[in-house]
PDB file of C-alpha atoms in Angstrom:
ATOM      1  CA  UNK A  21      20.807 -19.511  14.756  1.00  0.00           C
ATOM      2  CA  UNK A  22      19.314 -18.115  11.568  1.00  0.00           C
ATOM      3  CA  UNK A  23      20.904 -16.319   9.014  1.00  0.00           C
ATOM      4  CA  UNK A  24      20.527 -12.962   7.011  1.00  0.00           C
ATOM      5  CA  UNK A  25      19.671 -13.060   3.171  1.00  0.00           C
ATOM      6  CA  UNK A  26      21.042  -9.778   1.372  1.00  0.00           C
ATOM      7  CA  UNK A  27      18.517  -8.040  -0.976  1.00  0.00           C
ATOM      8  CA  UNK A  28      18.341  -4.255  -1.820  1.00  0.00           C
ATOM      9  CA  UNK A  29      16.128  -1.802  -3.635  1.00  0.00           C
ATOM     10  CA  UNK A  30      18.520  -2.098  -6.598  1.00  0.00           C
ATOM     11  CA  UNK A  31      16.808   1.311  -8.305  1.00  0.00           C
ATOM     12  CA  UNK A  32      19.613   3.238  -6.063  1.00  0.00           C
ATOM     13  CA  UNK A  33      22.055   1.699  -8.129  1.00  0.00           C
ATOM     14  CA  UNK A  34      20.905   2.498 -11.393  1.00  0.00           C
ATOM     15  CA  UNK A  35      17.667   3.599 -13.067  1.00  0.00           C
ATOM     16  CA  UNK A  36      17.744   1.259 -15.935  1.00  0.00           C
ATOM     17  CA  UNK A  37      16.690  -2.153 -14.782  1.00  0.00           C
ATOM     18  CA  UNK A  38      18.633  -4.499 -16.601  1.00  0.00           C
ATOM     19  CA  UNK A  39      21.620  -2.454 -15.413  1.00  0.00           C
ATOM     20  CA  UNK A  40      20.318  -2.876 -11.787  1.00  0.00           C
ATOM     21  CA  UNK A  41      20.349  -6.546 -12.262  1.00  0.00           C
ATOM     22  CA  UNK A  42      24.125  -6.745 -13.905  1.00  0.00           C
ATOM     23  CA  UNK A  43      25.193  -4.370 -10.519  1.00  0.00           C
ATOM     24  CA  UNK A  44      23.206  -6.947  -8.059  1.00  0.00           C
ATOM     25  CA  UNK A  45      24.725 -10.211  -9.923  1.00  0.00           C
ATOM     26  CA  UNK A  46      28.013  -8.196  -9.484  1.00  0.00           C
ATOM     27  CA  UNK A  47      27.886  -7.747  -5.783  1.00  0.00           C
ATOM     28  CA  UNK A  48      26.527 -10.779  -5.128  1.00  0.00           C
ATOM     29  CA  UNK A  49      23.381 -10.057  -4.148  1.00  0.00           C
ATOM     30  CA  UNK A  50      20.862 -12.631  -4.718  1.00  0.00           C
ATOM     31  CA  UNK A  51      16.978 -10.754  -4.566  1.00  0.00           C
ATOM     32  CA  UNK A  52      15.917  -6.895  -5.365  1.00  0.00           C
ATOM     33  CA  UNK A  53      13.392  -5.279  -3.638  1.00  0.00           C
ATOM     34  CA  UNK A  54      10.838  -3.899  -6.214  1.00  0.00           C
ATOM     35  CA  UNK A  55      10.461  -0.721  -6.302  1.00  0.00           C
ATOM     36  CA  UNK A  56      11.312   1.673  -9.642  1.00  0.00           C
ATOM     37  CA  UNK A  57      12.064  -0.070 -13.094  1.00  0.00           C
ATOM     38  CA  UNK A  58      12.905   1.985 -15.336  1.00  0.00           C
ATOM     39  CA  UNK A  59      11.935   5.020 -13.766  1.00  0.00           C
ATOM     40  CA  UNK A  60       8.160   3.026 -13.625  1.00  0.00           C
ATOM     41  CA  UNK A  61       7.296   2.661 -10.250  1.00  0.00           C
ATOM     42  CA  UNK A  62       5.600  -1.164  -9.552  1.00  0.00           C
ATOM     43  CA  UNK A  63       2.056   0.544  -8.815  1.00  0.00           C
ATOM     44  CA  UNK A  64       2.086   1.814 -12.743  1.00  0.00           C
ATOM     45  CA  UNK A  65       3.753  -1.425 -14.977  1.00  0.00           C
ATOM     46  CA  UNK A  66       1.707  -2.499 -17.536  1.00  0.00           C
ATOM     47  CA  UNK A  67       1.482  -6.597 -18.137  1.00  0.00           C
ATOM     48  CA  UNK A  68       3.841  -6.051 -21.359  1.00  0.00           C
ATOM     49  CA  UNK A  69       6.760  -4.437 -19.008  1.00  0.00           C
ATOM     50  CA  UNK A  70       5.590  -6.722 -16.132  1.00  0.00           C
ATOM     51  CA  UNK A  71       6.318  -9.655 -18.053  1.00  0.00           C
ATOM     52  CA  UNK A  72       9.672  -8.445 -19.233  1.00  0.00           C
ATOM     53  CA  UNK A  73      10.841  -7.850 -15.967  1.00  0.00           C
ATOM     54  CA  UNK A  74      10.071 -11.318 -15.320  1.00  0.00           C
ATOM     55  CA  UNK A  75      12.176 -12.741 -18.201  1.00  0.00           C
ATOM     56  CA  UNK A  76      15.148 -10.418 -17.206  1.00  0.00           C
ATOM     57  CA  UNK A  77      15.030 -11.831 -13.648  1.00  0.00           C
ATOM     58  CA  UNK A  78      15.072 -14.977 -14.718  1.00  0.00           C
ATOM     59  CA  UNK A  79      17.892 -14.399 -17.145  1.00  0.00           C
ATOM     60  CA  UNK A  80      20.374 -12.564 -14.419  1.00  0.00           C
ATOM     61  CA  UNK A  81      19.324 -15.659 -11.575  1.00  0.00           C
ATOM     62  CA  UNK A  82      17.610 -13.086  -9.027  1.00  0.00           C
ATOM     63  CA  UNK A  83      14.778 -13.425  -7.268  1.00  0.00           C
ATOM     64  CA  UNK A  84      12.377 -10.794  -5.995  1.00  0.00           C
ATOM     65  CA  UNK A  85      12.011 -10.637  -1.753  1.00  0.00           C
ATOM     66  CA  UNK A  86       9.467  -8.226  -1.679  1.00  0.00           C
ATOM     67  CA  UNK A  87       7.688  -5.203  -3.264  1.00  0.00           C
ATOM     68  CA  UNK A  88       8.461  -2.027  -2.461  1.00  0.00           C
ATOM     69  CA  UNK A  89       4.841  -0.746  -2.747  1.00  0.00           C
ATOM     70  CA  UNK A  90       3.778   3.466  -2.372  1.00  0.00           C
ATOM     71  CA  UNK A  91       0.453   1.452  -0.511  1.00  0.00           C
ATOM     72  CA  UNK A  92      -0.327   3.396   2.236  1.00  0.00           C
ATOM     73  CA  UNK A  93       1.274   6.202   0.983  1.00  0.00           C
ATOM     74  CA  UNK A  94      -1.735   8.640   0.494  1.00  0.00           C
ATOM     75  CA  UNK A  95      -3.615  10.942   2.439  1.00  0.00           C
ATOM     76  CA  UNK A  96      -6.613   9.889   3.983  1.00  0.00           C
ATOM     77  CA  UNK A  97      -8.698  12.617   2.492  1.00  0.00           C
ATOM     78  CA  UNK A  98      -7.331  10.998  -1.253  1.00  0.00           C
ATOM     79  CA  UNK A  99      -9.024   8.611  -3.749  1.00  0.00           C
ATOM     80  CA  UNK A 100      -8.656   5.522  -1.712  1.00  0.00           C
ATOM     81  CA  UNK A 101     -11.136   3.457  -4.099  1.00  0.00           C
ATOM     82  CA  UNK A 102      -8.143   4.100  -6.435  1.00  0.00           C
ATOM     83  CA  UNK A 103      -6.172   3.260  -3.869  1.00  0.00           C
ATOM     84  CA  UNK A 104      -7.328  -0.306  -3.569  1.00  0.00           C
ATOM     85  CA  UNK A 105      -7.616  -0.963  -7.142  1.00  0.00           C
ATOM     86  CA  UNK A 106      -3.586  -0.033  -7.410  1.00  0.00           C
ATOM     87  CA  UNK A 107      -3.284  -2.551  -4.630  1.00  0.00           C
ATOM     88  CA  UNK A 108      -4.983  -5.247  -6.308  1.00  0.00           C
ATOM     89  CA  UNK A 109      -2.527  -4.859  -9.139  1.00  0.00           C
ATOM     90  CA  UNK A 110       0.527  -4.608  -6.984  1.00  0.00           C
ATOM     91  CA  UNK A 111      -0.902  -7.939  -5.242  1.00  0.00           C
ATOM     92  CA  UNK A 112      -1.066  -9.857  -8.800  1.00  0.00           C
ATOM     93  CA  UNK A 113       2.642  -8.391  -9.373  1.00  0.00           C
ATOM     94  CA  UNK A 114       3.680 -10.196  -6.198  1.00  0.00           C
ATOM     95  CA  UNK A 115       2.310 -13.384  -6.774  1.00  0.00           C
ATOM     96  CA  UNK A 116       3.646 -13.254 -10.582  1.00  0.00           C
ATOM     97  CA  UNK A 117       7.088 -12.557  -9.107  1.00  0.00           C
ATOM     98  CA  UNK A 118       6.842 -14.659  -6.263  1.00  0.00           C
ATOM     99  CA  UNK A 119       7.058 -12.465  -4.063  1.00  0.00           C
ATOM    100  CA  UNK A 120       5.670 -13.179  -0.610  1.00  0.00           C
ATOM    101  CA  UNK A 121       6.277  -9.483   1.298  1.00  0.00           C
ATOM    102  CA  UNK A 122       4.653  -6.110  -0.180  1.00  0.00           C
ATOM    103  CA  UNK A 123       6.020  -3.137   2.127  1.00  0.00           C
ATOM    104  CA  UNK A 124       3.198  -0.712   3.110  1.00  0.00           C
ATOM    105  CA  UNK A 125       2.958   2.565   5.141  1.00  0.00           C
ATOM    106  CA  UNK A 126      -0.083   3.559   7.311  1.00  0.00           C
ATOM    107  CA  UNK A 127      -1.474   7.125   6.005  1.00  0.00           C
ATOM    108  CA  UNK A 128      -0.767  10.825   6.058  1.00  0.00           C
ATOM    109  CA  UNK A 129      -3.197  13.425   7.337  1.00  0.00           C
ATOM    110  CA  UNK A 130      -5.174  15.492   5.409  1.00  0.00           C
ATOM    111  CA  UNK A 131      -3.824  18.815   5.351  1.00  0.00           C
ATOM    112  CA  UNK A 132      -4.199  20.636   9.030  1.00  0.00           C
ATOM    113  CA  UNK A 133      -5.163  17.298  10.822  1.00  0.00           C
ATOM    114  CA  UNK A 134      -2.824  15.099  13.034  1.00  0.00           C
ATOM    115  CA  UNK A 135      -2.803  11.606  11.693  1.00  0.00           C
ATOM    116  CA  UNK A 136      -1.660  10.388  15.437  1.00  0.00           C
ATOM    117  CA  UNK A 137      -5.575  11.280  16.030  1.00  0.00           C
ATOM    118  CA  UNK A 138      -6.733   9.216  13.502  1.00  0.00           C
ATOM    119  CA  UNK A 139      -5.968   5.344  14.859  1.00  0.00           C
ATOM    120  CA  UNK A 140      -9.407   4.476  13.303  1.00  0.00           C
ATOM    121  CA  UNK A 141      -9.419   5.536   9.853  1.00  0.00           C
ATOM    122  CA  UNK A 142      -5.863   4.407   9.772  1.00  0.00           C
ATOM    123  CA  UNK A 143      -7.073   1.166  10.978  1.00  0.00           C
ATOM    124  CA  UNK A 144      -9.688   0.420   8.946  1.00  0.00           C
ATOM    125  CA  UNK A 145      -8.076   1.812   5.548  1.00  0.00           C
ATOM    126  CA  UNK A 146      -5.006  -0.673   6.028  1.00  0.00           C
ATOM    127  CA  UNK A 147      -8.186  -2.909   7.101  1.00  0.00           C
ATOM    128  CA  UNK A 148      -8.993  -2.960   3.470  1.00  0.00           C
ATOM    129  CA  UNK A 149      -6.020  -3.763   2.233  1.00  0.00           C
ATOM    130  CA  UNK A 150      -5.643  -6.337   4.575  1.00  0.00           C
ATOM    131  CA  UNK A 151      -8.395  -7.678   3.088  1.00  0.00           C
ATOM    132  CA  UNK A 152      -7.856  -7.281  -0.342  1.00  0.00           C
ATOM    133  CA  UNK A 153      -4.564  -9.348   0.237  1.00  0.00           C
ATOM    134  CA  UNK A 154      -6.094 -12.126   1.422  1.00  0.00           C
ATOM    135  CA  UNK A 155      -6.609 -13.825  -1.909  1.00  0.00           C
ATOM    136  CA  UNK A 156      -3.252 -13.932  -2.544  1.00  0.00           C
ATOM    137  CA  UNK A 157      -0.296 -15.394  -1.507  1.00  0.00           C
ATOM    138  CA  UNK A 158       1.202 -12.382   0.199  1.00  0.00           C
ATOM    139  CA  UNK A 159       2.232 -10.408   3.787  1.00  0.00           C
ATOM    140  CA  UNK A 160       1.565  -7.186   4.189  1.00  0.00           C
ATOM    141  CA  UNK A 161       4.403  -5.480   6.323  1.00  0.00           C
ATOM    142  CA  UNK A 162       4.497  -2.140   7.820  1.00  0.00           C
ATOM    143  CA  UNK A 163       7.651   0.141   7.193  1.00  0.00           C
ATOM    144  CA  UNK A 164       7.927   2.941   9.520  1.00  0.00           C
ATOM    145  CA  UNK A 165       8.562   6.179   8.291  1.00  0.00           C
ATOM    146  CA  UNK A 166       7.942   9.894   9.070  1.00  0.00           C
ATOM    147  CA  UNK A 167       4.711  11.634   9.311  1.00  0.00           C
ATOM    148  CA  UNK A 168       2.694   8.715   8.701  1.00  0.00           C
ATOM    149  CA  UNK A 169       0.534   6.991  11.532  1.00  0.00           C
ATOM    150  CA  UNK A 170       3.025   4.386  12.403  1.00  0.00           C
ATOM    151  CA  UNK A 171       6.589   6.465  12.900  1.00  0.00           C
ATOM    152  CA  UNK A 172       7.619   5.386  16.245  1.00  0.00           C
ATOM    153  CA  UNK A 173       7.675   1.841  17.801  1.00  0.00           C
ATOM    154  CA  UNK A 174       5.070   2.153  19.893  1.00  0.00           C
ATOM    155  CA  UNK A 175       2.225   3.028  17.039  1.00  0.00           C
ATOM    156  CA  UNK A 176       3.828   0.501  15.210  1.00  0.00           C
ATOM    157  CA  UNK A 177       2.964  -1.784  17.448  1.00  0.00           C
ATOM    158  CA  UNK A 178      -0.721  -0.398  17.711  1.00  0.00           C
ATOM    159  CA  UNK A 179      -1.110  -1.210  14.325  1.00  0.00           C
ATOM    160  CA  UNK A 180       0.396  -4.921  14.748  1.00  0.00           C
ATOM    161  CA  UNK A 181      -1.784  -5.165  17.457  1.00  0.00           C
ATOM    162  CA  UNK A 182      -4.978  -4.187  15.441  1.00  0.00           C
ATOM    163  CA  UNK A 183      -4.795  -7.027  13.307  1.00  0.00           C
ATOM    164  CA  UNK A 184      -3.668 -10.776  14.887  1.00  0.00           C
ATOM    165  CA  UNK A 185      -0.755 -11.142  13.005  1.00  0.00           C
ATOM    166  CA  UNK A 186      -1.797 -10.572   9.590  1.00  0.00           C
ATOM    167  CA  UNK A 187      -0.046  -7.187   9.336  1.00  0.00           C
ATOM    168  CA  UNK A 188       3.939  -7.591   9.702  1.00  0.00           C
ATOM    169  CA  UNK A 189       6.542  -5.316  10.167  1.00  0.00           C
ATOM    170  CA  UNK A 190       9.635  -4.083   8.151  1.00  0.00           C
ATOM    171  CA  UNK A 191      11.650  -2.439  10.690  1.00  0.00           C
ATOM    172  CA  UNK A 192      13.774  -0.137   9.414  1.00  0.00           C
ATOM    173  CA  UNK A 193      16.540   1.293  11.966  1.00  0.00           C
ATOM    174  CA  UNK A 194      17.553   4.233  10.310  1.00  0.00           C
ATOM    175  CA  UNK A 195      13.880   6.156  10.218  1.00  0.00           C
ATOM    176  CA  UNK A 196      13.901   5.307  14.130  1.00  0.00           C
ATOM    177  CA  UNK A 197      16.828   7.156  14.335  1.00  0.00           C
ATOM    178  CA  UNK A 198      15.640   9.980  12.186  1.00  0.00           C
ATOM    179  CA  UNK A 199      12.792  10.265  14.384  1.00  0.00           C
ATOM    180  CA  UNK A 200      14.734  10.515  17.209  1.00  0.00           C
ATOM    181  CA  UNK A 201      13.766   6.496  18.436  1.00  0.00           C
ATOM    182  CA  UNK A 202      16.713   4.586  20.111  1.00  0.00           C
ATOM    183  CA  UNK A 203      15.685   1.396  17.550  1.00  0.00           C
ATOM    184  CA  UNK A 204      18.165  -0.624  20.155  1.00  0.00           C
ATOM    185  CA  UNK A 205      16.761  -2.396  22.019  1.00  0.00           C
ATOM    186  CA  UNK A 206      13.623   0.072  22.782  1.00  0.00           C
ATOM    187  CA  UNK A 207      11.918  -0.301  19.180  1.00  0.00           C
ATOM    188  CA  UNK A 208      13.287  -4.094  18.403  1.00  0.00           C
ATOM    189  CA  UNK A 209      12.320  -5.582  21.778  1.00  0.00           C
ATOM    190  CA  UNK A 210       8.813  -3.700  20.996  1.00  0.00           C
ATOM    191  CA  UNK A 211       8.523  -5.324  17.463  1.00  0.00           C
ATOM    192  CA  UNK A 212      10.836  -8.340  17.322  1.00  0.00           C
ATOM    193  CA  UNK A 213       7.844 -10.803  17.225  1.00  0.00           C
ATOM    194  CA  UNK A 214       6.573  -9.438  14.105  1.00  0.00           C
ATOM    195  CA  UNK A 215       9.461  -8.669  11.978  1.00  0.00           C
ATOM    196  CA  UNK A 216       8.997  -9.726   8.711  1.00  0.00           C
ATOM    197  CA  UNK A 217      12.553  -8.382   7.733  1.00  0.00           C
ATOM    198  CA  UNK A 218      15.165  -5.808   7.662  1.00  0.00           C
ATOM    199  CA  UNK A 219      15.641  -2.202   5.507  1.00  0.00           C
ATOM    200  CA  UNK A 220      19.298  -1.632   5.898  1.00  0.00           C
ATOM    201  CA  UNK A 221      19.657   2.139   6.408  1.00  0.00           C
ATOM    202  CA  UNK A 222      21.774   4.143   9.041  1.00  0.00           C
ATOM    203  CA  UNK A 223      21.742   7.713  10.130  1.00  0.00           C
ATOM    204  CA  UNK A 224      23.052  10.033  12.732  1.00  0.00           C
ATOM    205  CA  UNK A 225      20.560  12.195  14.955  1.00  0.00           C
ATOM    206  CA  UNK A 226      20.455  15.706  13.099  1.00  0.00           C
ATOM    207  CA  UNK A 227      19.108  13.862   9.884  1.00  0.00           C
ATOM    208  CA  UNK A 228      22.197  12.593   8.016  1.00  0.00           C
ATOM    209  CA  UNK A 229      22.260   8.976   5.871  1.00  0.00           C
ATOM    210  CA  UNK A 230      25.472   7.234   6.359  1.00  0.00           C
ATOM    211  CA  UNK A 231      26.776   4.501   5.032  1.00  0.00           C
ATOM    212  CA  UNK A 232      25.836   1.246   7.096  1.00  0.00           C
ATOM    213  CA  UNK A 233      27.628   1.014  10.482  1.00  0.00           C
ATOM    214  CA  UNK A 234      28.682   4.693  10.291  1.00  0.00           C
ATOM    215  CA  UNK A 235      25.251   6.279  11.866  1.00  0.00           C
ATOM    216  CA  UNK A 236      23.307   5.816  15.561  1.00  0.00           C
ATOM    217  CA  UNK A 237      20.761   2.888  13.836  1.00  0.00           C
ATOM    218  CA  UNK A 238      22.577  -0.138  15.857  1.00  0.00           C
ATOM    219  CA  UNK A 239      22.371  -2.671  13.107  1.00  0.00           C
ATOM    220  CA  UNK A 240      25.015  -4.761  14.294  1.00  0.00           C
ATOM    221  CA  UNK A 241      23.469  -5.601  17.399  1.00  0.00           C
ATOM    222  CA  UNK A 242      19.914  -5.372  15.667  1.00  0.00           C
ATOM    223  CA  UNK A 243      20.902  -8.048  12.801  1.00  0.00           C
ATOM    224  CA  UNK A 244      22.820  -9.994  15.421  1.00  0.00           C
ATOM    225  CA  UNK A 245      20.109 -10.155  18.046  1.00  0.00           C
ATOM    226  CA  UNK A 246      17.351 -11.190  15.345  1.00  0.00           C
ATOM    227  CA  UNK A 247      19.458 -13.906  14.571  1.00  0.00           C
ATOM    228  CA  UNK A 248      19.496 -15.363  17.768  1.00  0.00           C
ATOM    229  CA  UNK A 249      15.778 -14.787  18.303  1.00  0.00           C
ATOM    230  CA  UNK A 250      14.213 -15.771  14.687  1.00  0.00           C
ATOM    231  CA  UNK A 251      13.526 -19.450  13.590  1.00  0.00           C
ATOM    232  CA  UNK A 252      14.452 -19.141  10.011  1.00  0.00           C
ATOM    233  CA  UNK A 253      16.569 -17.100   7.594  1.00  0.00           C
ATOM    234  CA  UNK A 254      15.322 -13.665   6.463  1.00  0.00           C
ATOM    235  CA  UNK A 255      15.719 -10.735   4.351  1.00  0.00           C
ATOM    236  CA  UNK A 256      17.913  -7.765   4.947  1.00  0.00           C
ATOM    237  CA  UNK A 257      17.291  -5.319   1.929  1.00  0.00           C
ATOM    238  CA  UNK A 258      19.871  -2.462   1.223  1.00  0.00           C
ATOM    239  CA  UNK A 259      18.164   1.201   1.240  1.00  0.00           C
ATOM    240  CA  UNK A 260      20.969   2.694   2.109  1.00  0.00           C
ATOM    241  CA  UNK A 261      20.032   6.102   0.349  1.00  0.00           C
ATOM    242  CA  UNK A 262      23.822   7.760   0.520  1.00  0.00           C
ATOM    243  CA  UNK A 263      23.275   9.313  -2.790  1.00  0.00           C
ATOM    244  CA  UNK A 264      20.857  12.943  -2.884  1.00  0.00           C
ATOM    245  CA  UNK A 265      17.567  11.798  -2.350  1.00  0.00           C
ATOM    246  CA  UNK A 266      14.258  13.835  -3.183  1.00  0.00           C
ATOM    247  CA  UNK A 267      12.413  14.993  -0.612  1.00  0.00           C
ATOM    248  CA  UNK A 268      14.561  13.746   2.186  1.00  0.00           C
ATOM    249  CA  UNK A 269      15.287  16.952   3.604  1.00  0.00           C
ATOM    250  CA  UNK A 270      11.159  18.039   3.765  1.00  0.00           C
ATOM    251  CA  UNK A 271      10.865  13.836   5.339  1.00  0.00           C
ATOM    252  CA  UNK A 272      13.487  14.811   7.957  1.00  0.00           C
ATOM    253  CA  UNK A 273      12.222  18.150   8.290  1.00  0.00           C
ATOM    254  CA  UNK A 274      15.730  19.838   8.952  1.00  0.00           C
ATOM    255  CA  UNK A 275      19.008  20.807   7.171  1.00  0.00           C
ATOM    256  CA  UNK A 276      22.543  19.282   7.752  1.00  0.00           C
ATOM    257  CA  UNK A 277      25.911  18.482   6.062  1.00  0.00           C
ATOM    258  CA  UNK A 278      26.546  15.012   4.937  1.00  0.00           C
ATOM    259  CA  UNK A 279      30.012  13.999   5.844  1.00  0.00           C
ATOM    260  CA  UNK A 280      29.688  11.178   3.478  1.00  0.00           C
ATOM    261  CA  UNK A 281      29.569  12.608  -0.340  1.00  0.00           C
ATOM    262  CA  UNK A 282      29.290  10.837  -3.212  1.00  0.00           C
ATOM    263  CA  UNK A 283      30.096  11.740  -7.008  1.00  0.00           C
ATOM    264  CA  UNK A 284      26.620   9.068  -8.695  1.00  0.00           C
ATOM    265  CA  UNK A 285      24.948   6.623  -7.333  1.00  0.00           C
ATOM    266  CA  UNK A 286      26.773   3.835  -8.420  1.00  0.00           C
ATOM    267  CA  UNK A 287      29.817   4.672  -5.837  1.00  0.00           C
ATOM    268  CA  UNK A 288      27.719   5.307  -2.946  1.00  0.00           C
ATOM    269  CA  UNK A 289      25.886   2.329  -3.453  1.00  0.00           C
ATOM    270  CA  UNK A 290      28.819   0.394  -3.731  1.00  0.00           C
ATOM    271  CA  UNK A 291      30.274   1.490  -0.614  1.00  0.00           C
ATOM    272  CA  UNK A 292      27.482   0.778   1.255  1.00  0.00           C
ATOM    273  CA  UNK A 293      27.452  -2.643   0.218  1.00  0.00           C
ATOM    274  CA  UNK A 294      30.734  -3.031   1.431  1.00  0.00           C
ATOM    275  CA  UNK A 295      30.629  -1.450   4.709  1.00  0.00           C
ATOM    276  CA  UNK A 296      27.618  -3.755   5.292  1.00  0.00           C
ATOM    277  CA  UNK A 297      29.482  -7.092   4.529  1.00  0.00           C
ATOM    278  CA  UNK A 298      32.484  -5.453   6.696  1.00  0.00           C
ATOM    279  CA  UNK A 299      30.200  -4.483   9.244  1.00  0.00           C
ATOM    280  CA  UNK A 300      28.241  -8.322   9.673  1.00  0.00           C
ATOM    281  CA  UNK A 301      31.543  -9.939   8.385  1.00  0.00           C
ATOM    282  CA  UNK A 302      29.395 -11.659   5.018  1.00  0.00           C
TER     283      UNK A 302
END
């Protein structure tokens, strides 16, 4: 049986990044998922702040378990020669950090086009990338999320599919739920074989984030069953997104009332730590 290892996208916490670090070391929590430092997102560090994220990591004793990358996260109509070059960067980041997962998305539509028509130019655009990350000691893994190509299991696993296992997946529950996907057991069964690892978020059905265990996203039984099913340990990183978030309402593409408020992020990211460890009893 393996075991879960408990990282998070720290940046919910706090903005500043040494204060991020300080909060993680205070929970407990071992790795960060990349994603904002500073208000910097990873695509745009120079090597100066690169480097001093580094040293701070080093100094607080936690270690990086993936990049939170905006890859993918483009039109296909953009500049995706830019694009690439932003990837190559994020790629040396990784391997700097030691990072072995950068999270990816698969493509919005140019404006009045579906995207779930365009399999092939999603296909060979994360082609590219694909490539591009093969001179360095990184996975690229799919996150699902609205309005991009890969938003319900079974595109998802289209784009596994397109690539023999190079391309793994970061299944996260609470978009499933958001796009009204039962992610238990419909979407795991689908994509169990190529989970790379876990974003912790839950929701309920009309398009509210809730603390972990609180919501429709099963991660219990998800967490639980992966355990039983996966070889070796892996990440579960905390996204749990209880404080206002910009743009979520246009992602979910409806209105609703939060029954779980929060006066800053620090308290709502707190209590979504703990409700995690008191939901999987860590």
């Amino acid at each position: 049986m393996s075991s879960l290892v408990l990282s998070a996208f720290s940046d919910e916490y706090d903005p500043s990044f040494e204060k991020q670090l300080r909060g993680m070391r205070g929970f407990g929590i071992s790795h960060v998922e990349l994603r904002f430092l500073n208000k910097i997102n990873v695509s745009a560090l120079t090597a100066e702040q690169v480097g001093e994220a580094k040293r701070m990591l080093e100094h607080y004793g936690i270690k990086v378990s993936a990049i939170g990358s905006p890859l993918g996260k483009i039109k296909l109509d953009g500049d995706l020669r830019e694009h690439l070059d932003t990837a190559k960067r994020i790629f040396e980041l990784a391997e700097y950090m030691g990072a072995e997962f950068i999270r990816v998305f698969s493509f919005y539509a140019p404006v009045g086009e579906d995207i779930t028509k365009m399999k092939d130019a999603v296909v060979d655009e994360l082609g590219k990338l694909i490539e591009a990350a093969r001179s360095y000691p990184v996975t690229l893994c799919h996150e699902n999320e609205a309005k991009i190509y890969g938003d319900t299991p079974v595109r998802c696993r289209e784009l596994l599919d397109s690539f023999g296992g190079e391309l793994k997946c970061v299944f996260d529950m609470g978009n499933f739920v958001l796009e009204g996907v039962s992610p238990y057991p419909e979407a795991y069964e689908l994509l169990k074989k190529d989970i790379a690892y876990f974003h912790i978020k839950d929701a309920l059905g009309q398009g509210a984030i809730v603390p972990p265990g609180k919501g429709d996203a099963a991660i219990k039984e998800i967490l639980n069953a992966h355990s039983l099913y996966s070889e070796k340990d892996f990440f579960v990183s905390l996204e749990p997104h209880l404080q206002t978030f910009s743009g979520l309402n246009a992602l979910v593409g409806r209105s609703f009332d939060n029954p779980y408020k929060y006066s800053d992020e620090k308290t709502a990211f707190e209590d979504a730590v703990n409700k995690f460890r008191e939901l999987m009893k860590i």
